Coordinates of C-alpha atoms in Angstrom, one line a residue:
Chain A
M770 CA 0.0 -0.1 -0.1
A771 CA 2.7 2.5 1.0
A772 CA 4.7 1.5 -2.0
C773 CA 2.0 2.1 -4.3
S774 CA 1.2 5.5 -2.7
I775 CA 4.9 6.4 -3.0
E776 CA 4.8 5.5 -6.8
D777 CA 1.6 7.6 -7.2
V778 CA 3.3 10.4 -5.5
L779 CA 6.2 10.4 -7.7
A780 CA 4.2 10.0 -10.8
K781 CA 2.1 12.9 -9.8
A782 CA 5.2 15.0 -9.0
E783 CA 6.5 14.2 -12.5
Q784 CA 3.0 15.1 -14.1
D785 CA 3.1 18.5 -12.1
E786 CA 6.6 19.3 -13.3
A787 CA 5.6 18.5 -16.9
E788 CA 2.6 20.6 -16.7
K789 CA 4.5 23.6 -15.5
L790 CA 7.2 23.0 -18.1
K791 CA 4.4 22.6 -20.6
S792 CA 3.9 26.3 -20.8
I793 CA 7.5 27.0 -21.8
T794 CA 8.7 24.1 -23.9
V795 CA 8.6 24.2 -27.6
Q796 CA 8.8 21.2 -29.9
K797 CA 11.1 21.7 -32.8
E798 CA 12.7 19.3 -35.3
L799 CA 16.0 21.0 -35.0
D800 CA 17.4 22.8 -32.1
L801 CA 18.0 26.5 -32.6
E802 CA 21.4 27.9 -32.7
F803 CA 21.9 30.8 -30.4
D804 CA 24.2 33.9 -30.1
I805 CA 23.3 35.2 -26.6
G806 CA 25.9 37.8 -26.7
N807 CA 23.9 39.6 -29.5
L808 CA 20.5 38.2 -28.5
V809 CA 20.1 36.3 -31.7
A810 CA 18.5 33.0 -32.6
Y811 CA 18.6 31.3 -35.8
D812 CA 16.1 28.8 -36.7
K813 CA 17.0 26.3 -39.4
N814 CA 13.8 24.3 -39.5
R815 CA 11.8 23.9 -42.5
I816 CA 8.8 26.1 -42.7
D817 CA 5.6 24.3 -43.9
I818 CA 4.6 26.2 -46.9
R819 CA 1.2 24.9 -47.1
Q820 CA 0.4 25.7 -43.6
F821 CA 1.8 29.2 -44.3
R822 CA -0.7 29.6 -47.1
E823 CA -3.6 28.2 -45.4
Q824 CA -3.5 30.2 -42.4
K825 CA -3.3 33.9 -42.5
K826 CA 0.2 35.0 -43.1
D827 CA 0.6 37.1 -40.0
D828 CA -0.9 34.5 -37.7
F829 CA 1.4 32.0 -38.8
L830 CA 4.4 34.2 -38.5
R831 CA 3.4 35.4 -35.2
S832 CA 3.1 31.9 -33.9
L833 CA 6.4 30.9 -35.4
A834 CA 7.9 34.0 -33.7
R835 CA 6.3 33.1 -30.4
D836 CA 7.9 29.7 -30.2
N837 CA 11.3 31.0 -31.4
T838 CA 11.3 33.8 -28.9
Q839 CA 10.3 31.5 -26.1
L840 CA 13.3 29.0 -27.0
L841 CA 15.5 32.2 -27.1
I842 CA 14.2 33.6 -23.7
N843 CA 14.7 30.0 -22.3
E844 CA 18.3 30.1 -23.4
I845 CA 18.9 33.6 -22.1
W846 CA 17.4 32.4 -18.6
K847 CA 19.8 29.7 -18.3
H848 CA 22.7 32.2 -18.0
P849 CA 23.7 33.6 -14.5
T850 CA 22.1 36.5 -13.3
E851 CA 23.0 39.1 -10.5
R852 CA 21.3 42.0 -8.7
V853 CA 22.5 45.5 -9.5
E854 CA 20.9 48.3 -7.7
E855 CA 17.5 46.7 -7.2
V856 CA 17.3 45.4 -10.8
I857 CA 18.1 41.9 -11.8
V858 CA 20.5 41.5 -14.5
V859 CA 21.7 38.6 -16.6
K860 CA 25.2 38.6 -17.6
L861 CA 25.6 38.0 -21.3
P862 CA 28.5 36.1 -22.8
E863 CA 30.8 37.3 -25.6
P864 CA 29.1 37.4 -28.9
T865 CA 29.8 34.6 -31.1
T866 CA 28.9 35.8 -34.6
A867 CA 31.8 37.3 -36.4
L868 CA 30.7 40.7 -37.7
P869 CA 33.0 43.0 -39.7
R870 CA 34.7 45.9 -38.0
E871 CA 33.7 49.4 -38.6
K872 CA 37.4 50.5 -39.0
P873 CA 40.6 48.5 -39.6
P874 CA 42.4 47.8 -36.1
P875 CA 44.5 50.8 -34.8
K876 CA 48.0 51.0 -35.9
P877 CA 50.8 51.3 -33.2
R878 CA 51.9 54.8 -32.6
P879 CA 55.2 55.8 -34.1
P880 CA 57.7 56.3 -31.3
T881 CA 58.1 59.9 -30.4
K882 CA 61.6 61.6 -30.6
W883 CA 62.4 61.0 -27.1
E884 CA 61.6 57.4 -27.3
E885 CA 63.8 56.9 -30.2
F886 CA 66.7 58.7 -28.5
A887 CA 66.3 56.7 -25.4
K888 CA 66.2 53.5 -27.5
L889 CA 69.4 54.7 -29.2
K890 CA 71.2 55.6 -26.0
G891 CA 69.9 52.6 -24.1
I892 CA 68.2 54.7 -21.6
Q893 CA 65.5 52.9 -19.6
K894 CA 62.5 54.3 -17.9
K895 CA 63.5 54.5 -14.2
K896 CA 60.4 54.3 -12.0
K897 CA 61.0 57.0 -9.4
T898 CA 60.0 55.4 -6.0
N899 CA 58.3 57.6 -3.6
L900 CA 60.1 59.3 -1.1
V901 CA 61.6 57.1 1.6
W902 CA 62.2 58.1 5.2
D903 CA 66.0 58.1 5.6
D904 CA 66.6 57.2 9.2
V905 CA 70.4 57.9 9.2
A906 CA 70.1 61.4 7.7
K907 CA 67.4 62.1 10.3
N908 CA 69.6 61.2 13.1
E909 CA 72.3 63.2 11.8
L910 CA 70.2 66.1 11.0
H911 CA 68.8 66.0 14.7
R912 CA 72.3 65.8 16.1
L913 CA 73.6 68.8 14.4
R914 CA 70.5 70.8 15.3
N915 CA 71.1 69.9 18.9
I916 CA 74.7 70.9 18.8
A917 CA 73.8 74.1 17.1
R918 CA 71.2 74.8 19.7
A919 CA 73.8 74.0 22.6
Q920 CA 76.4 76.3 21.0
K921 CA 74.2 78.7 19.3
I922 CA 75.6 78.5 15.8
K923 CA 73.7 77.7 12.5
V924 CA 73.3 74.3 11.0
P925 CA 75.0 73.6 7.7
G926 CA 72.7 73.4 4.8
V927 CA 71.5 70.5 2.6
G928 CA 74.0 68.2 0.9
L929 CA 76.4 68.6 3.7
T930 CA 74.7 66.3 6.2
P931 CA 75.6 62.8 5.4
T932 CA 72.9 60.7 4.1
A933 CA 73.0 57.0 3.4
Q934 CA 72.8 57.2 -0.3
Q935 CA 73.9 60.5 -1.9
S936 CA 72.9 61.3 -5.5
T937 CA 75.2 63.2 -7.9
T938 CA 73.2 66.3 -7.3
D939 CA 73.8 66.0 -3.5
L940 CA 77.5 65.4 -4.0
S941 CA 78.0 68.1 -6.5
R942 CA 76.2 70.6 -4.3
A943 CA 78.5 69.5 -1.3
V944 CA 81.6 70.1 -3.4
N945 CA 80.5 73.4 -4.5
V946 CA 79.8 74.5 -0.8
A947 CA 83.0 73.2 0.3
K948 CA 84.9 75.0 -2.5
V949 CA 83.2 78.3 -1.5
S950 CA 83.9 77.9 2.3
T951 CA 87.5 79.1 1.9
A952 CA 88.7 82.4 3.4
S953 CA 88.7 83.9 -0.1
A954 CA 85.4 82.5 -0.9
G955 CA 86.8 79.9 -3.4
K956 CA 88.3 82.5 -5.8
F957 CA 91.7 80.8 -5.8
Q958 CA 90.7 77.2 -5.6
D959 CA 91.8 75.0 -8.3
R960 CA 89.7 73.1 -10.5
L961 CA 90.0 69.7 -11.8
P962 CA 91.3 69.5 -15.5
K963 CA 87.8 68.8 -16.9
E964 CA 85.6 70.0 -14.2
K965 CA 83.2 72.7 -15.4
A966 CA 82.5 76.1 -13.5
P967 CA 79.6 75.8 -11.1
R968 CA 76.5 77.4 -12.5
N969 CA 73.7 79.3 -10.8
T970 CA 76.5 80.8 -8.3
G971 CA 76.9 84.4 -7.5
K972 CA 74.4 86.9 -6.1
K973 CA 70.8 86.2 -6.6
R974 CA 69.1 89.2 -7.9
K975 CA 65.6 90.0 -6.7
F976 CA 63.4 91.9 -8.9
Q977 CA 60.2 93.8 -8.1
P978 CA 57.2 92.4 -9.4
V979 CA 55.8 93.7 -12.8
I980 CA 52.5 95.1 -11.5
G981 CA 53.0 95.8 -7.6
N982 CA 52.7 99.0 -5.6
F983 CA 52.3 101.9 -7.9
S984 CA 53.2 104.5 -5.4
S985 CA 56.5 103.0 -4.5
E986 CA 57.3 102.4 -8.1
K987 CA 56.6 106.1 -8.9
Q988 CA 58.8 107.2 -6.0
R989 CA 61.5 104.7 -7.4
Q990 CA 61.5 106.2 -10.8
L991 CA 61.4 109.9 -9.6
D992 CA 64.4 109.1 -7.3
L993 CA 66.2 107.6 -10.1
L994 CA 65.6 110.8 -12.3
K995 CA 66.7 113.1 -9.5
V996 CA 70.0 111.2 -9.2
M997 CA 70.5 111.3 -13.0
D998 CA 69.9 115.1 -12.9
S999 CA 72.3 116.0 -10.1
K1000 CA 75.5 117.3 -11.0
K1001 CA 77.2 115.7 -8.1
P1002 CA 78.2 112.1 -8.2
R1003 CA 76.4 109.9 -5.7
L1004 CA 78.4 108.6 -2.6
D1005 CA 78.7 104.9 -1.8
V1006 CA 79.4 105.0 1.9
N1007 CA 80.7 101.4 1.9
K1008 CA 83.1 101.8 -0.9
A1009 CA 84.3 105.0 0.4
V1010 CA 85.1 103.7 3.8
N1011 CA 86.7 100.7 2.3
K1012 CA 89.0 102.9 0.1
Q1013 CA 89.9 105.0 2.9
M1014 CA 91.0 102.1 5.0
R1015 CA 93.1 100.7 2.3
E1016 CA 94.8 104.1 1.9
D1017 CA 95.5 104.2 5.5
D1018 CA 97.0 100.7 5.4
R1019 CA 99.1 101.6 2.4
E1020 CA 100.5 104.8 4.2
E1021 CA 101.3 102.8 7.2
S1022 CA 103.1 100.2 5.3
A1023 CA 105.0 102.8 3.3
A1024 CA 105.9 104.6 6.5
K1025 CA 107.3 101.4 8.0
F1026 CA 109.3 100.7 5.0
R1027 CA 110.7 104.2 5.0
K1028 CA 111.7 103.7 8.5
G1029 CA 113.0 100.2 7.8
G1030 CA 114.8 101.5 4.7
K1031 CA 116.9 104.1 6.5
K1032 CA 117.9 101.6 8.9
G1033 CA 118.7 98.9 6.3
R1034 CA 120.9 101.3 4.3
K1035 CA 123.5 101.6 7.1
G1036 CA 123.6 97.7 7.0
G1037 CA 124.2 97.9 3.3
H1038 CA 121.9 95.4 2.2
F1039 CA 119.4 96.0 -0.5
S1040 CA 116.3 94.0 -0.4
G1041 CA 114.9 93.2 -3.8
K1042 CA 111.7 93.0 -2.1
G1043 CA 112.1 96.5 -0.6
G1044 CA 112.8 97.8 -4.2
G1045 CA 110.1 95.8 -5.7
G1046 CA 107.8 97.1 -2.9
K1047 CA 108.8 100.6 -3.4
G1048 CA 108.2 100.2 -7.1
K1049 CA 104.8 98.7 -6.3
G1050 CA 104.2 101.2 -3.7
G1051 CA 105.2 104.2 -6.1
G1052 CA 102.8 102.8 -8.8
K1053 CA 100.0 102.3 -6.1
G1054 CA 100.6 105.8 -4.7
K1055 CA 100.3 107.4 -8.1
G1056 CA 97.1 105.3 -8.8
G1057 CA 95.9 105.9 -5.4
G1058 CA 96.7 109.4 -5.6
G1059 CA 94.5 109.6 -8.7
K1060 CA 91.8 107.7 -7.2
G1061 CA 92.1 109.5 -3.8
R1062 CA 91.7 112.9 -5.6
A1063 CA 88.4 111.7 -7.1
G1064 CA 87.5 110.2 -3.8
G1065 CA 88.7 113.4 -2.1
K1066 CA 86.4 115.3 -4.3
G1067 CA 83.4 113.0 -3.4
Q1068 CA 84.3 113.0 0.2
G1069 CA 84.0 116.7 0.3
P1070 CA 80.8 117.3 2.2
P1071 CA 80.6 114.4 4.8
G1072 CA 84.1 113.0 5.2
G1073 CA 85.9 116.4 4.6
K1074 CA 87.3 116.8 8.2
K1075 CA 88.5 113.3 8.4
G1076 CA 90.4 113.5 5.3
A1077 CA 91.9 116.7 6.0
G1078 CA 92.9 115.5 9.5
K1079 CA 94.6 112.3 8.1
R1080 CA 96.6 114.2 5.5
Chain B
M1245 CA 38.3 72.9 -39.7
K1246 CA 40.5 73.4 -42.7
Q1247 CA 41.3 69.8 -44.3
K1248 CA 44.7 69.5 -45.7
E1249 CA 44.8 65.9 -47.2
G1250 CA 42.4 64.9 -44.5
V1251 CA 44.9 65.5 -41.6
I1252 CA 43.5 67.7 -38.9
K1253 CA 45.6 68.7 -35.9
P1254 CA 43.3 69.4 -33.1
K1255 CA 43.8 72.7 -31.3
T1256 CA 41.6 72.2 -28.3
K1257 CA 41.2 69.2 -26.0
R1258 CA 37.5 68.9 -27.0
A1259 CA 38.5 68.6 -30.6
K1260 CA 41.2 66.1 -29.5
R1261 CA 38.6 64.0 -27.7
F1262 CA 36.2 64.2 -30.8
L1263 CA 38.9 63.0 -33.0
D1264 CA 39.9 60.2 -30.8
N1265 CA 36.4 59.1 -30.4
R1266 CA 36.3 58.8 -34.3
A1267 CA 39.8 57.3 -34.6
P1268 CA 40.2 53.4 -35.0
K1269 CA 39.9 51.7 -31.8
L1270 CA 40.5 48.3 -30.1
T1271 CA 36.8 48.0 -29.1
E1272 CA 34.6 49.9 -31.4
N1273 CA 31.8 52.3 -31.0
V1274 CA 28.2 51.3 -31.9
K1275 CA 27.8 51.5 -35.6
N1276 CA 25.7 54.6 -36.9
V1277 CA 23.2 54.5 -39.5
M1278 CA 22.7 57.0 -42.2
I1279 CA 19.1 57.1 -43.5
M1280 CA 18.8 59.1 -46.9
K1281 CA 16.5 59.3 -49.9
G1282 CA 17.3 59.0 -53.3
G1283 CA 16.1 61.1 -56.3
N1284 CA 12.5 59.9 -56.2
T1285 CA 10.6 58.5 -53.3
S1286 CA 7.3 57.4 -52.7
M1287 CA 5.1 57.7 -49.4
T1288 CA 5.8 54.1 -48.7
V1289 CA 9.5 54.5 -48.8
T1290 CA 9.6 57.9 -46.8
Q1291 CA 7.5 56.3 -44.1
A1292 CA 9.6 53.2 -43.9
L1293 CA 12.7 55.3 -43.5
K1294 CA 10.9 57.2 -40.7
D1295 CA 9.8 54.0 -39.1
I1296 CA 13.4 52.4 -39.2
Y1297 CA 14.9 55.7 -37.9
A1298 CA 12.6 55.4 -34.9
L1299 CA 13.9 51.8 -34.4
K1300 CA 17.5 52.8 -34.4
K1301 CA 16.8 56.3 -32.8
P1302 CA 20.2 57.2 -30.9
S1303 CA 22.7 55.8 -33.4
A1304 CA 21.0 57.1 -36.6
V1305 CA 20.8 60.1 -38.7
L1306 CA 17.9 60.9 -41.0
Y1307 CA 18.7 63.1 -43.9
K1308 CA 15.8 65.1 -45.2
K1309 CA 17.0 66.2 -48.6
K1310 CA 17.0 64.0 -51.6
N1311 CA 20.4 62.8 -53.0
I1312 CA 20.4 62.1 -56.5
T1313 CA 23.0 59.1 -56.6
R1314 CA 22.8 55.6 -57.4
P1315 CA 24.6 53.6 -54.9
F1316 CA 25.1 50.6 -57.1
E1317 CA 26.8 52.6 -59.7
D1318 CA 28.7 55.4 -57.8
S1319 CA 29.2 55.0 -54.1
S1320 CA 31.4 58.0 -53.6
S1321 CA 28.9 60.4 -52.2
L1322 CA 28.0 57.5 -49.6
E1323 CA 31.4 57.3 -48.6
F1324 CA 31.7 61.2 -48.1
F1325 CA 28.7 61.3 -45.9
S1326 CA 29.9 58.3 -43.9
K1327 CA 33.2 60.2 -43.2
K1328 CA 31.1 63.3 -42.1
T1329 CA 28.8 61.6 -39.8
D1330 CA 31.2 58.7 -38.8
S1331 CA 28.6 56.0 -39.9
S1332 CA 29.4 52.6 -41.2
L1333 CA 26.0 51.6 -42.0
F1334 CA 23.3 53.2 -44.5
L1335 CA 19.9 52.9 -45.6
F1336 CA 19.0 54.4 -48.9
G1337 CA 15.5 54.6 -50.1
S1338 CA 14.3 55.3 -53.6
H1339 CA 11.4 54.8 -55.9
N1340 CA 11.3 54.5 -59.6
K1341 CA 9.2 52.6 -62.1
K1342 CA 11.7 49.8 -62.8
R1343 CA 12.3 49.2 -58.9
P1344 CA 9.3 50.4 -56.9
N1345 CA 9.8 50.9 -53.1
N1346 CA 13.4 50.3 -52.9
L1347 CA 15.5 49.9 -50.0
I1348 CA 19.3 49.5 -50.1
F1349 CA 20.8 48.1 -46.8
G1350 CA 24.6 48.6 -46.7
R1351 CA 27.6 48.8 -44.7
L1352 CA 31.1 50.3 -44.9
F1353 CA 34.5 49.3 -43.9
D1354 CA 37.0 52.1 -43.4
F1355 CA 34.7 54.4 -45.1
H1356 CA 34.4 52.2 -48.2
V1357 CA 31.5 50.3 -49.2
L1358 CA 31.7 46.7 -48.2
D1359 CA 28.2 45.2 -48.7
M1360 CA 25.0 46.5 -50.2
I1361 CA 21.8 44.5 -50.6
E1362 CA 18.6 45.9 -52.3
L1363 CA 15.3 45.0 -50.9
G1364 CA 11.9 45.8 -52.4
I1365 CA 8.9 46.5 -50.3
E1366 CA 6.0 44.7 -51.3
K1367 CA 3.7 45.1 -48.3
Y1368 CA 4.3 47.5 -45.6
N1369 CA 2.6 48.4 -42.1
S1370 CA 3.9 51.5 -40.5
L1371 CA 4.4 52.1 -36.8
S1372 CA 1.5 54.6 -36.8
A1373 CA -0.8 52.1 -38.6
I1374 CA -0.6 49.5 -35.8
K1375 CA -1.9 51.2 -32.9
N1376 CA -0.7 50.2 -29.4
S1377 CA 2.1 51.1 -26.9
K1378 CA 5.6 50.7 -28.2
C1379 CA 8.8 49.7 -26.8
P1380 CA 10.9 52.4 -25.3
E1381 CA 13.6 54.0 -27.7
G1382 CA 17.0 52.3 -27.5
T1383 CA 16.1 48.8 -26.1
K1384 CA 18.3 46.1 -27.4
P1385 CA 16.3 44.0 -29.6
M1386 CA 16.2 40.2 -29.7
L1387 CA 16.7 39.1 -33.3
V1388 CA 15.3 35.7 -34.7
F1389 CA 16.1 34.5 -38.2
A1390 CA 13.8 31.6 -39.4
G1391 CA 14.1 29.7 -42.6
E1392 CA 16.4 27.4 -44.4
A1393 CA 17.3 30.0 -46.9
F1394 CA 19.4 31.9 -44.2
D1395 CA 21.6 28.8 -44.0
H1396 CA 21.9 27.6 -47.5
D1397 CA 22.0 30.6 -49.9
D1398 CA 25.0 32.9 -50.0
D1399 CA 23.1 36.1 -50.6
H1400 CA 20.8 35.3 -47.7
K1401 CA 23.7 34.6 -45.3
R1402 CA 25.2 37.8 -46.1
L1403 CA 21.8 39.5 -45.6
K1404 CA 21.5 37.6 -42.2
S1405 CA 24.9 39.2 -41.2
L1406 CA 24.0 42.5 -42.4
L1407 CA 20.6 42.7 -40.7
T1408 CA 22.2 41.5 -37.4
D1409 CA 25.0 44.1 -37.7
F1410 CA 22.0 46.7 -38.5
F1411 CA 19.7 46.0 -35.8
R1412 CA 21.7 44.6 -32.8
G1413 CA 22.6 47.9 -31.1
P1414 CA 25.3 48.2 -28.6
V1415 CA 27.3 45.3 -27.3
V1416 CA 26.7 45.1 -23.6
P1417 CA 28.0 42.9 -20.8
S1418 CA 24.5 42.5 -19.2
V1419 CA 20.9 43.2 -19.9
R1420 CA 18.1 43.9 -17.6
L1421 CA 15.8 40.8 -17.6
A1422 CA 12.7 42.8 -17.5
G1423 CA 14.0 45.0 -20.4
L1424 CA 14.0 42.2 -22.9
E1425 CA 10.9 43.4 -24.7
H1426 CA 11.6 44.0 -28.4
V1427 CA 11.8 41.1 -30.8
L1428 CA 12.5 41.4 -34.6
H1429 CA 11.7 38.3 -36.4
F1430 CA 12.9 37.6 -40.0
T1431 CA 11.4 34.8 -42.1
A1432 CA 12.8 33.6 -45.4
L1433 CA 10.5 31.9 -47.4
E1434 CA 10.1 31.3 -51.2
G1435 CA 12.5 34.1 -52.0
K1436 CA 10.8 36.5 -49.8
I1437 CA 11.8 37.8 -46.5
Y1438 CA 9.2 38.8 -43.9
M1439 CA 10.1 41.0 -41.2
R1440 CA 8.0 41.4 -38.3
S1441 CA 8.4 43.5 -35.0
Y1442 CA 6.9 42.3 -31.7
R1443 CA 6.9 43.4 -28.1
S1444 CA 7.3 40.3 -25.9
L1445 CA 5.4 40.2 -22.7
L1446 CA 6.8 37.9 -20.1
K1447 CA 4.1 36.1 -18.3
K1448 CA 4.1 33.8 -15.3
S1449 CA 4.8 30.2 -15.9
G1450 CA 5.0 27.7 -13.3
C1451 CA 8.9 27.9 -13.2
R1452 CA 11.6 30.5 -13.2
T1453 CA 11.7 31.0 -17.0
P1454 CA 8.5 33.1 -18.0
R1455 CA 6.2 32.2 -20.9
I1456 CA 6.3 34.5 -23.9
E1457 CA 3.3 36.4 -25.4
L1458 CA 3.9 38.4 -28.2
E1459 CA 2.1 41.6 -29.4
E1460 CA 2.8 43.2 -32.8
I1461 CA 3.9 46.6 -32.8
G1462 CA 5.2 48.2 -36.0
P1463 CA 6.7 48.2 -38.5
S1464 CA 6.0 45.0 -40.6
F1465 CA 7.6 44.6 -44.1
D1466 CA 7.2 41.9 -46.9
F1467 CA 10.5 42.2 -48.7
V1468 CA 11.8 40.8 -52.0
L1469 CA 15.5 40.4 -52.6
R1470 CA 16.7 42.3 -55.6
R1471 CA 20.2 43.1 -56.4
T1472 CA 23.3 42.6 -54.2
H1473 CA 26.8 43.9 -54.3
L1474 CA 28.8 41.7 -51.8
A1475 CA 32.4 42.4 -50.8
S1476 CA 35.0 40.3 -52.2
D1477 CA 36.4 37.6 -50.0
D1478 CA 39.6 39.0 -49.3
L1479 CA 38.0 42.5 -48.3
Y1480 CA 35.6 40.6 -46.2
K1481 CA 38.4 38.7 -44.4
T1482 CA 40.3 42.0 -43.8
A1483 CA 37.2 43.6 -42.4
H1484 CA 36.9 40.6 -39.9
R1485 CA 40.5 40.9 -38.8
Q1486 CA 40.7 41.4 -35.1
P1487 CA 43.5 43.2 -33.4
K1488 CA 45.7 40.7 -31.3
A1489 CA 45.1 42.7 -28.0
L1490 CA 41.5 41.6 -28.1
K1491 CA 42.4 37.9 -28.2
P1492 CA 41.8 36.2 -24.7
K1493 CA 45.3 35.7 -23.1
K1494 CA 46.1 32.0 -22.9
K1495 CA 47.1 30.8 -19.5
K1496 CA 50.6 29.1 -19.7
N1497 CA 51.5 26.0 -18.1
I1498 CA 48.0 24.5 -18.1
S1499 CA 47.3 21.4 -20.3
H1500 CA 44.5 19.1 -20.4
D1501 CA 44.3 15.4 -20.7
T1502 CA 41.9 13.3 -22.8
F1503 CA 40.0 12.8 -19.6
G1504 CA 39.7 16.2 -18.9
T1505 CA 42.4 16.1 -16.1
K1506 CA 44.1 19.5 -15.5
F1507 CA 47.8 19.4 -15.5
G1508 CA 50.4 21.8 -14.7
R1509 CA 54.2 21.6 -14.4
L1510 CA 56.4 22.3 -11.4
H1511 CA 59.8 23.6 -12.2
M1512 CA 62.3 22.6 -9.6
Q1513 CA 65.9 23.5 -9.3
K1514 CA 68.7 20.8 -9.9
Q1515 CA 69.0 18.4 -6.8
D1516 CA 72.1 16.7 -5.4
L1517 CA 70.8 13.4 -5.3
A1518 CA 73.8 12.4 -2.9
K1519 CA 72.5 14.8 -0.5
L1520 CA 68.8 13.7 -0.9
Q1521 CA 66.8 13.7 2.4
T1522 CA 64.7 10.6 2.6
R1523 CA 62.9 8.9 5.5
K1524 CA 65.4 8.0 8.3
M1525 CA 65.3 4.5 9.5
K1526 CA 67.2 4.1 12.6
G1527 CA 68.2 0.6 11.9
L1528 CA 70.0 1.6 8.6
R1529 CA 72.1 4.2 10.2
K1530 CA 75.8 4.3 9.6
R1531 CA 77.7 2.1 12.2
R1532 CA 81.4 1.9 12.8
G1533 CA 83.0 -1.2 11.5
P1534 CA 82.9 -3.7 8.5
A1535 CA 79.2 -4.5 9.3
A1536 CA 78.3 -1.1 8.1
A1537 CA 79.7 -1.6 4.6
A1538 CA 77.3 -4.5 4.1
E1539 CA 74.5 -2.6 5.4
G1540 CA 75.4 0.5 3.4
E1541 CA 74.8 -1.4 0.1
T1542 CA 71.4 -2.9 1.0
S1543 CA 70.1 0.5 2.0
L1544 CA 69.1 3.3 -0.4
K1545 CA 70.1 2.8 -4.0
T1546 CA 71.2 6.4 -4.4
A1547 CA 73.5 6.1 -1.2
K1548 CA 76.9 5.4 -2.8
V1549 CA 78.7 6.6 0.2
E1550 CA 81.8 4.8 1.2
V1551 CA 81.9 4.0 4.8
E1552 CA 85.4 3.4 6.0

């Protein structure tokens, strides 16, 4: 009894399934071919011409279309679906029918001038890594800063604090700074045979912006014109003071020599250096005299008393 | 934009973007259609052109003026227009006594004519004649080709490819299930091609897949195949050539057996077999004395170490 009922149940289940599927199954001699990527179905079955002629054309065509569309939809529903923003979407595969392109495939771009040059020279593209924290340099920098704070002196600039890996720019900058840090500011430092003179050295000039303070610009222009107009030459105090000091030094040295010279004559030795010095001194005196005269003239108003006193 | 031998250097970023859009690409844009009229057209033809324009709306241009050209004889003006509007499909409608209600479907490759197929309209129902609600503009249609001729006859095969190209719309990776509304059905029967356009209604069936009911919206055509101008085989092949970059990358080191087992290869460095570490058996360990020599031989075949 139980066995019969189980069979009945199974049979009934099968029937139900068939019923359900009846609505979507379509009987065809040949299976259709599908290209789901393009949503296309190809039906290669023979079409019954007699039936076509008997029925109304449109009805026949419509029933044929319905069947084919049903099969196509069945095939589409077999593909995976996903939910995208409250909408159920079926993921289509790649289209299988080969259709001609619109334009020929793109040609590779011709290499640019730089790319050609790089290939010729064998230059490879070096990927610049992001800035990495350098522990050694940091320690050095902090140490020097502490020293500076303790002794109240300034910290040396970049390129001089030793880092683990110094690039060529760092090294060259360090070399240049070292060269300039002599008593004569690097004027008499020898250069290696093929070493080039360092660029971008010298006083950095600062220019006023093109459109800035109009009143100050006006004032500057007027001052300039006033200076150009004035008959008397301008005085550069720095230059004048330096010149005067040099003059004094020279006079002192000349006086010393004279004294030393008188003494030396008794002894009978004639120092070539002294003669040379005299010649130089004489020449200097003449040049100095000329300059001094001009300086004297300029000195007139402010430094007049001083100059007179010295003379 | 002055053209010097067709080379235009863009001066603005917008112009550059525009030109890059039209330049040859790896994955191409949707094909545009240009719909134009010939020297003489009938009401049927003008209405038909308008309906097809409505079907292909965003990616179609409809020219209002008549163009006195004959595509089958001289295709230069077609090519010029295609360059102007960046279209690679065209539909040319004309009407004369010899060929009444004529539609020429065509496609171009690299702005030169590839295929042209002339279809005559025998019966036509327009969109406006069939009064019901239509599908929204821009829906991707489902295409069905029925009939043996589409498989056996060369002209029909090319026509099938041309119609697929014409009506398929943009290629998308996924489609909304509820948006599969529009169906275009082509039937090839007795030298005639019947084109019908339906709206599919997805009804509840017992299971997950819905049952389809069709409702005819417009337009419906009864075409008869007239002249064709098909591309030569080598031009057709060139047009199909895909760039290498689009080919799917083959995964190396994976091979399959006849049974479907997946194999891969492991590459090891060269091993010194004398120093090979195998299982340690205490009994076979080296022992001092002559007894060890005999045991040494009976142990691992690779161990040729002299024990002395």
